[in-house]
Short mmCIF file of C-alpha atoms in Angstrom, two decimals:
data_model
loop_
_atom_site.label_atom_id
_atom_site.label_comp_id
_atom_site.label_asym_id
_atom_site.label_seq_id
_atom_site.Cartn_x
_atom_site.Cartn_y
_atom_site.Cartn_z
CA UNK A 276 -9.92 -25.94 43.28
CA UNK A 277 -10.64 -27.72 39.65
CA UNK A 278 -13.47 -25.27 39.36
CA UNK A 279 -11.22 -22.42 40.17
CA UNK A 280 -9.03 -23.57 37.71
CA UNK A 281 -11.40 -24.00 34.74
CA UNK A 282 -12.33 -20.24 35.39
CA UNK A 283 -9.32 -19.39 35.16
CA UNK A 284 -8.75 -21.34 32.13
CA UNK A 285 -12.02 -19.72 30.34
CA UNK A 286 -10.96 -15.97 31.64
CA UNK A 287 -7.83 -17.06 29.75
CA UNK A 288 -8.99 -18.32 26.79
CA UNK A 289 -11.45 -15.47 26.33
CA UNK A 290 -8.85 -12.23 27.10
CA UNK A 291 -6.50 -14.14 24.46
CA UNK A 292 -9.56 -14.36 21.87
CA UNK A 293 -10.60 -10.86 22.38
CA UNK A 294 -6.54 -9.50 21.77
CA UNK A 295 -6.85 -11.77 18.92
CA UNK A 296 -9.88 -9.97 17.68
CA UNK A 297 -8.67 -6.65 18.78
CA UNK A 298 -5.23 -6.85 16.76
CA UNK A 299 -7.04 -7.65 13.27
CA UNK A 300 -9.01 -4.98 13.81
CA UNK A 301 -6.22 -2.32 14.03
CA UNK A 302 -4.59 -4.91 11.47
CA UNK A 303 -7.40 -4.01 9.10
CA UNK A 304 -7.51 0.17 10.17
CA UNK A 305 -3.65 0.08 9.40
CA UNK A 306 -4.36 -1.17 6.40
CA UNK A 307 -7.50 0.80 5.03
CA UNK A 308 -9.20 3.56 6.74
CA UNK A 309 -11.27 5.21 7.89
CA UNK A 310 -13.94 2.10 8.79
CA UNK A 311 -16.86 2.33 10.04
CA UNK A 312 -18.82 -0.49 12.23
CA UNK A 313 -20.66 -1.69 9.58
CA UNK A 314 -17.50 -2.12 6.98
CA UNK A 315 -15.49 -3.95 9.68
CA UNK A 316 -18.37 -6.20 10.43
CA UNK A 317 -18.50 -6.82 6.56
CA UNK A 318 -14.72 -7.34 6.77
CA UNK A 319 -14.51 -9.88 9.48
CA UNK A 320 -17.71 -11.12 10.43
CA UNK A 321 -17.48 -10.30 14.19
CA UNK A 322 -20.99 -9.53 15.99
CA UNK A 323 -21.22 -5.68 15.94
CA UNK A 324 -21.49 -5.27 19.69
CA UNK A 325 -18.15 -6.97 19.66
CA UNK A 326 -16.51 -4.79 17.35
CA UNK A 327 -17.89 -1.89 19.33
CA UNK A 328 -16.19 -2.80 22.47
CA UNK A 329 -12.92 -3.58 20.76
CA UNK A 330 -12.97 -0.53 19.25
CA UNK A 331 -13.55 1.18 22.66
CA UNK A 332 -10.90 -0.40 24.09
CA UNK A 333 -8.61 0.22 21.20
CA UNK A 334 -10.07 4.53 21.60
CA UNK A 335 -9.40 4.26 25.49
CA UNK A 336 -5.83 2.97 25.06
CA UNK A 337 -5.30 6.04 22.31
CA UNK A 338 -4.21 3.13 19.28
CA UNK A 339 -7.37 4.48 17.80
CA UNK A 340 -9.35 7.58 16.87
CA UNK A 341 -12.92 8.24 15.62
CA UNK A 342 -13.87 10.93 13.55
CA UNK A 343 -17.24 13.18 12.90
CA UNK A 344 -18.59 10.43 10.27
CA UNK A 345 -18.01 7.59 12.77
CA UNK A 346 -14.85 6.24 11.01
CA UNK A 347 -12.33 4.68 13.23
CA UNK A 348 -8.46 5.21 11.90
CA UNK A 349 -4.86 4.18 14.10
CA UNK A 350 -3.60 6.89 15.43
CA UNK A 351 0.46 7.79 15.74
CA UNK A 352 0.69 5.67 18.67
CA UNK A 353 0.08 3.09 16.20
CA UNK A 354 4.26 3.69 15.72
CA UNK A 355 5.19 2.45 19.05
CA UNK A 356 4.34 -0.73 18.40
CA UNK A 357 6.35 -1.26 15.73
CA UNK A 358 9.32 -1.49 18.26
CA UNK A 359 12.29 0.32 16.63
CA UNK A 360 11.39 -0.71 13.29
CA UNK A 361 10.31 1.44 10.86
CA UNK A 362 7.82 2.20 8.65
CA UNK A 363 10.58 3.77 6.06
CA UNK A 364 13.94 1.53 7.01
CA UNK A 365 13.04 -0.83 3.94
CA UNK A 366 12.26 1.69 1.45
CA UNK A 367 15.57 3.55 2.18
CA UNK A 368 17.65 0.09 2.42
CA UNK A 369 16.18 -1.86 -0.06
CA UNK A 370 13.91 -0.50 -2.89
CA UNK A 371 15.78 3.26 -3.04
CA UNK A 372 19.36 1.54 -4.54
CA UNK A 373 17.26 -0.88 -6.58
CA UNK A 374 15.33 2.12 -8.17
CA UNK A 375 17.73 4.55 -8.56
CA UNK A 376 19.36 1.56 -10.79
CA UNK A 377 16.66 0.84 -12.76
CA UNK A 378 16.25 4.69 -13.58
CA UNK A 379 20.17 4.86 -14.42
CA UNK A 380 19.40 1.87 -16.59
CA UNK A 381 16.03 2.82 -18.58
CA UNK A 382 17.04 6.88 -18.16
CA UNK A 383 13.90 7.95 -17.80
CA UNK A 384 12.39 8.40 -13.78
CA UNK A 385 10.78 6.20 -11.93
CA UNK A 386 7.79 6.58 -8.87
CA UNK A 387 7.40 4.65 -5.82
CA UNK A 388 4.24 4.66 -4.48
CA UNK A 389 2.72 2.61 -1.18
CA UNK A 390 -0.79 2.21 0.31
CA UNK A 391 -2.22 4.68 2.70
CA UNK A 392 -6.18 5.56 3.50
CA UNK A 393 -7.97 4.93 0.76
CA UNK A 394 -5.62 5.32 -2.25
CA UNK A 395 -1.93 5.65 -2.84
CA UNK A 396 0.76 7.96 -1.54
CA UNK A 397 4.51 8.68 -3.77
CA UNK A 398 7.35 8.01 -1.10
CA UNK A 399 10.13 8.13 -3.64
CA UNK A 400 10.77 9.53 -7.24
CA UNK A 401 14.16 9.43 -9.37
CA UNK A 402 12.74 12.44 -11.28
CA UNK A 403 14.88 14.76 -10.11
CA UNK A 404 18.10 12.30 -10.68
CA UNK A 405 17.00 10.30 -14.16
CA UNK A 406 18.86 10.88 -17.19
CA UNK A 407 16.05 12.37 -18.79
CA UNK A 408 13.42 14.66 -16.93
CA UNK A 409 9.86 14.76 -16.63
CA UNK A 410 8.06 18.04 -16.11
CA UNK A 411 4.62 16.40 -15.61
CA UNK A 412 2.77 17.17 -13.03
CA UNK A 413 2.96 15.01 -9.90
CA UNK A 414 0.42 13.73 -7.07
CA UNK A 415 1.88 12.53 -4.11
CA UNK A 416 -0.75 11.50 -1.97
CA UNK A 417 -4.41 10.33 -2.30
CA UNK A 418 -3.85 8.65 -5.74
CA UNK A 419 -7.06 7.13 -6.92
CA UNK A 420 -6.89 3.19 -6.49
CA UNK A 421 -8.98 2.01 -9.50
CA UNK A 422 -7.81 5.03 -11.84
CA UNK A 423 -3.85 5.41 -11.17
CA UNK A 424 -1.37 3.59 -12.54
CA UNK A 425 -0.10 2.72 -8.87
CA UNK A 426 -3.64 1.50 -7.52
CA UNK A 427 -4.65 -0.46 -10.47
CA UNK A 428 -1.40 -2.53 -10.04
CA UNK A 429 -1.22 -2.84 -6.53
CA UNK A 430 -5.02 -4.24 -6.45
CA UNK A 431 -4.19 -6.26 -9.18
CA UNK A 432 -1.19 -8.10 -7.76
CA UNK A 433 -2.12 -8.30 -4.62
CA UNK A 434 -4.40 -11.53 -3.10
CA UNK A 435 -7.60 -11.79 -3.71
CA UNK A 436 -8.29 -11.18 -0.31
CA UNK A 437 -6.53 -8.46 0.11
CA UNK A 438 -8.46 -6.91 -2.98
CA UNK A 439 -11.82 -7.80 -1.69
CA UNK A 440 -10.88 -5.77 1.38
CA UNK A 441 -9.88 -2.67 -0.25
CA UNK A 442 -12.29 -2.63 -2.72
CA UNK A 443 -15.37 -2.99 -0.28
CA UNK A 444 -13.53 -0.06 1.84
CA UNK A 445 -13.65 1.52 -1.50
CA UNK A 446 -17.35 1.01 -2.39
CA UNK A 447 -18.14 2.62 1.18
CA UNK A 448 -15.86 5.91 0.73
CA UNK A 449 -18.26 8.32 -1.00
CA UNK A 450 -15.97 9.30 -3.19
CA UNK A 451 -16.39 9.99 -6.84
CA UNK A 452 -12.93 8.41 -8.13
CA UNK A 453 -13.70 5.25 -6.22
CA UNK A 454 -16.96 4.76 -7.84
CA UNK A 455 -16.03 1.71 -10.27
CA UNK A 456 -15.78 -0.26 -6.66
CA UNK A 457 -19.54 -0.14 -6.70
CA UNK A 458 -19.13 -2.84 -9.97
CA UNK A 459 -17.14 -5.76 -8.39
CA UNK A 460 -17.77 -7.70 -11.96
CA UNK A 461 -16.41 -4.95 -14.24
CA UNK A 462 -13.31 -4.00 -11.77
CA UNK A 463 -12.58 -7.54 -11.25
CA UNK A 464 -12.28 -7.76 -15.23
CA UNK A 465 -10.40 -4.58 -15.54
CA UNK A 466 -7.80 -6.05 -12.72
CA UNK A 467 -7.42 -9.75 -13.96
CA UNK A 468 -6.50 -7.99 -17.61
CA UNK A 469 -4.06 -6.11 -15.90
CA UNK A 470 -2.67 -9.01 -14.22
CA UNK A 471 -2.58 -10.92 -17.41
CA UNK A 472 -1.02 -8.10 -19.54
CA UNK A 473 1.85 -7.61 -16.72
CA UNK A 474 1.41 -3.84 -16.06
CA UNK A 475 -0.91 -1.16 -15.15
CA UNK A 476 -1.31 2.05 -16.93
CA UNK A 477 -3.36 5.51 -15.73
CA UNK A 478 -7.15 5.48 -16.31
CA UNK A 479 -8.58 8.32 -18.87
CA UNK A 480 -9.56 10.36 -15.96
CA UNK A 481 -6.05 10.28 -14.52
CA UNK A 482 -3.78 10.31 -17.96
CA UNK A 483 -1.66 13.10 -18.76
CA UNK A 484 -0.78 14.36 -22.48
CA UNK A 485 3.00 14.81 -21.74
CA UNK A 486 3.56 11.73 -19.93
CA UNK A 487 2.58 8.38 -19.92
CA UNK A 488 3.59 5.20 -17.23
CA UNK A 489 3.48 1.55 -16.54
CA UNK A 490 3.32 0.20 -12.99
CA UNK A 491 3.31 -3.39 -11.75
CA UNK A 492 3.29 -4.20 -8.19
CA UNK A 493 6.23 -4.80 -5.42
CA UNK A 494 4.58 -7.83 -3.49
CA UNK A 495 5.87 -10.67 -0.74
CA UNK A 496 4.42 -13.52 -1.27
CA UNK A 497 0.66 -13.10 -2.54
CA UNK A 498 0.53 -9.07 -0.54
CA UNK A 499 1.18 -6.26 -2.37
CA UNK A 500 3.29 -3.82 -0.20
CA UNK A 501 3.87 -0.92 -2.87
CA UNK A 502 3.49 0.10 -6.36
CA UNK A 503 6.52 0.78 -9.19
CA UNK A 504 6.59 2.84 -12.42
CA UNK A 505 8.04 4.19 -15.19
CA UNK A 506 7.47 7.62 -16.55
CA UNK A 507 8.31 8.25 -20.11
CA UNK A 508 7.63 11.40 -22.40
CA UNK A 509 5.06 11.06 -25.17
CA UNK A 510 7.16 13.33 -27.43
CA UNK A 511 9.97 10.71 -27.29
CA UNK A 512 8.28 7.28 -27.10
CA UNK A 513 4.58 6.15 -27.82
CA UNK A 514 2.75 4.56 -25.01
CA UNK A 515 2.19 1.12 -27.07
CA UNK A 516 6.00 1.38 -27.46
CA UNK A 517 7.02 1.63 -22.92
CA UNK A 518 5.88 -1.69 -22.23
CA UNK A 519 8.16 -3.69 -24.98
CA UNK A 520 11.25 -1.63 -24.01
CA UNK A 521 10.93 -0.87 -20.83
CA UNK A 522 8.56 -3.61 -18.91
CA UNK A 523 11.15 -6.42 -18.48
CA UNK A 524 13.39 -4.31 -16.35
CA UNK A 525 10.40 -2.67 -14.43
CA UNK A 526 9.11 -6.16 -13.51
CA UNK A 527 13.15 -7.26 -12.30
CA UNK A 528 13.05 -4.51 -9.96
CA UNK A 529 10.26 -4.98 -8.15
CA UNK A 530 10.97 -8.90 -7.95
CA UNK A 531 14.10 -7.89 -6.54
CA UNK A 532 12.82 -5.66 -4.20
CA UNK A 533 10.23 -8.57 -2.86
CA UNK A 534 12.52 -10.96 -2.42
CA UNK A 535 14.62 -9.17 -0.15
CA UNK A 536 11.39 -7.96 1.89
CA UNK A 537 9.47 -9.94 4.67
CA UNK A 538 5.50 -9.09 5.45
CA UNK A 539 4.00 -10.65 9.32
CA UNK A 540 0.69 -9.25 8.00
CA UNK A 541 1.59 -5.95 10.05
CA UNK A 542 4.85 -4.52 9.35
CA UNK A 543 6.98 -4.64 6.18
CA UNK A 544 10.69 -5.17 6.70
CA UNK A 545 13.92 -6.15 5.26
CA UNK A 546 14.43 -10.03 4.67
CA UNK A 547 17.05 -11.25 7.39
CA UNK A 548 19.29 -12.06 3.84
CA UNK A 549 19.13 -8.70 2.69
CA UNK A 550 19.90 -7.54 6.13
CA UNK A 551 23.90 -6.40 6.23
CA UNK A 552 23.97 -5.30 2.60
CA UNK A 553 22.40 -1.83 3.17
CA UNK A 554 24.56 1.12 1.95
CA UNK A 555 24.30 4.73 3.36
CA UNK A 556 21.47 6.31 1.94
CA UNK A 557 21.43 10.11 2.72
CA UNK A 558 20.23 11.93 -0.68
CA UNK A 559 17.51 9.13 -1.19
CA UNK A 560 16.25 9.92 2.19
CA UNK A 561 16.32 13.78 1.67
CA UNK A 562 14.15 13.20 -1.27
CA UNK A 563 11.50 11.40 0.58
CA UNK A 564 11.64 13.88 2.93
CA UNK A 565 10.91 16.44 0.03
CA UNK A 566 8.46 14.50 -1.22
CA UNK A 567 6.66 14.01 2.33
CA UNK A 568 7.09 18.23 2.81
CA UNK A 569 4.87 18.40 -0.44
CA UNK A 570 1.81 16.04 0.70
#
């Protein structure tokens, strides 16, 4: 009977390890993808044969999906699992009202930008609405990490962990714009200065003459969940000139917005004290529809 039980015990404890090990691997796909093998054994130091089973399983069960260069990504039934909540309830409840006050306040639009793949993706803009329009061009998906105003500020923000695992997914993409990854000593230079000035502004590859911005990061506790800026007119106001005006406000909106957020390391949501103070959002969410017909 005892030995019975002790098998039991072991079967236990090794189905529990191996969910364990299975979650922060779709924990780490969710986050940054596509992986390969190799990246996610660089990532979390799991025996490669392991990781190849998990990821099996995880391909069986249709969370996953592997593509022609042997990447592994979530797939949509990666939504189930969030249970009801979703991905864009906080963004609609919480950071839309905040930004559409800030842009009221500074009068000139503001971006909101998250994490997706390998770079960052616009979900909401005030550029339409601001006091004073911008006819710049505008990205809303794919923005570079290390050369947008949005990626630079969400790297630099964020934990140092959570750096070092973008940034290796990075050096491992193949692609051109995330090239600087392949110098962890100058990008971790370029990303502490940012952090030390306050903001982020556009590399010289992604500037535009028209327009120029300042980003910092929206983050709970040390994880960066999005990206903030400001979009001025270089006819109007000099670059030098957006952070002393405009940077105090920029950095009181996103503090607001993280306070009233909560992060399990899977799914952002809406702190239980912000909960009940939501207001009926309709236009905001029309415009991030717009914004997600033009991706």
């Amino acid at each position: 009977m005892r030995s019975g039980a002790n098998e039991r015990a072991a079967t236990d404890a090794g189905d529990k390890g191996s969910l364990i090990r299975g979650l922060e691997l779709l924990r780490l796909l969710n986050e940054v993808y596509p992986l390969q093998v190799r990246h996610l054994h660089a990532l979390t130091g799991l025996p490669k044969p392991t990781i190849s089973r998990l990821l099996a399983i995880l391909c069986a069960t249709g969370y996953v999906q592997r593509d022609d260069t042997g990447g592994y990504r979530p797939s949509s039934k990666v939504n189930a699992l969030s249970a009801g909540v979703s991905s864009q309830a906080w963004i609609t409840e919480v950071a839309v009202p905040a930004i559409d006050r800030l842009s009221r306040s500074v009068q000139w639009p503001s971006d909101f930008a998250v994490f997706e793949g390998h770079g960052m993706a616009i979900r909401y803009s005030t550029r339409a609405t601001a006091p004073i329009s911008i006819t710049a061009p505008i990205n809303t998906s794919d923005l570079p990490m290390l050369e947008s105003d949005f990626g630079r500020a969400y790297l630099a923000f964020g934990s140092r962990e959570q750096r070092r695992r973008i940034l290796d997914a990075l050096a491992h993409s193949g692609r051109p714009h995330d090239d600087a990854a392949h110098d962890p000593e100058r990008t971790g230079e370029l990303l502490d200065g940012i952090r030390a000035r306050g903001f982020a502004t556009r590399g010289d590859s992604f500037a535009f003459v028209r327009a120029s911005t300042i980003a910092v990061a929206i983050t709970v506790g040390e994880q960066s969940v999005a990206a903030l800026n400001i979009v001025c007119s270089t006819r109007v106001i000099s670059p030098s000139q957006i952070p002393e005006r405009y940077l105090a406000p920029l950095q009181q909106t996103a503090l607001q917005i993280g306070r009233a957020l909560s992060w399990d390391g899977y799914v952002v949501t809406r702190g239980k004290s912000a909960r009940g103070n939501a207001v009926p959002a309709a236009p905001a969410a029309a415009r991030i529809m717009q914004l997600e017909g033009r991706r």
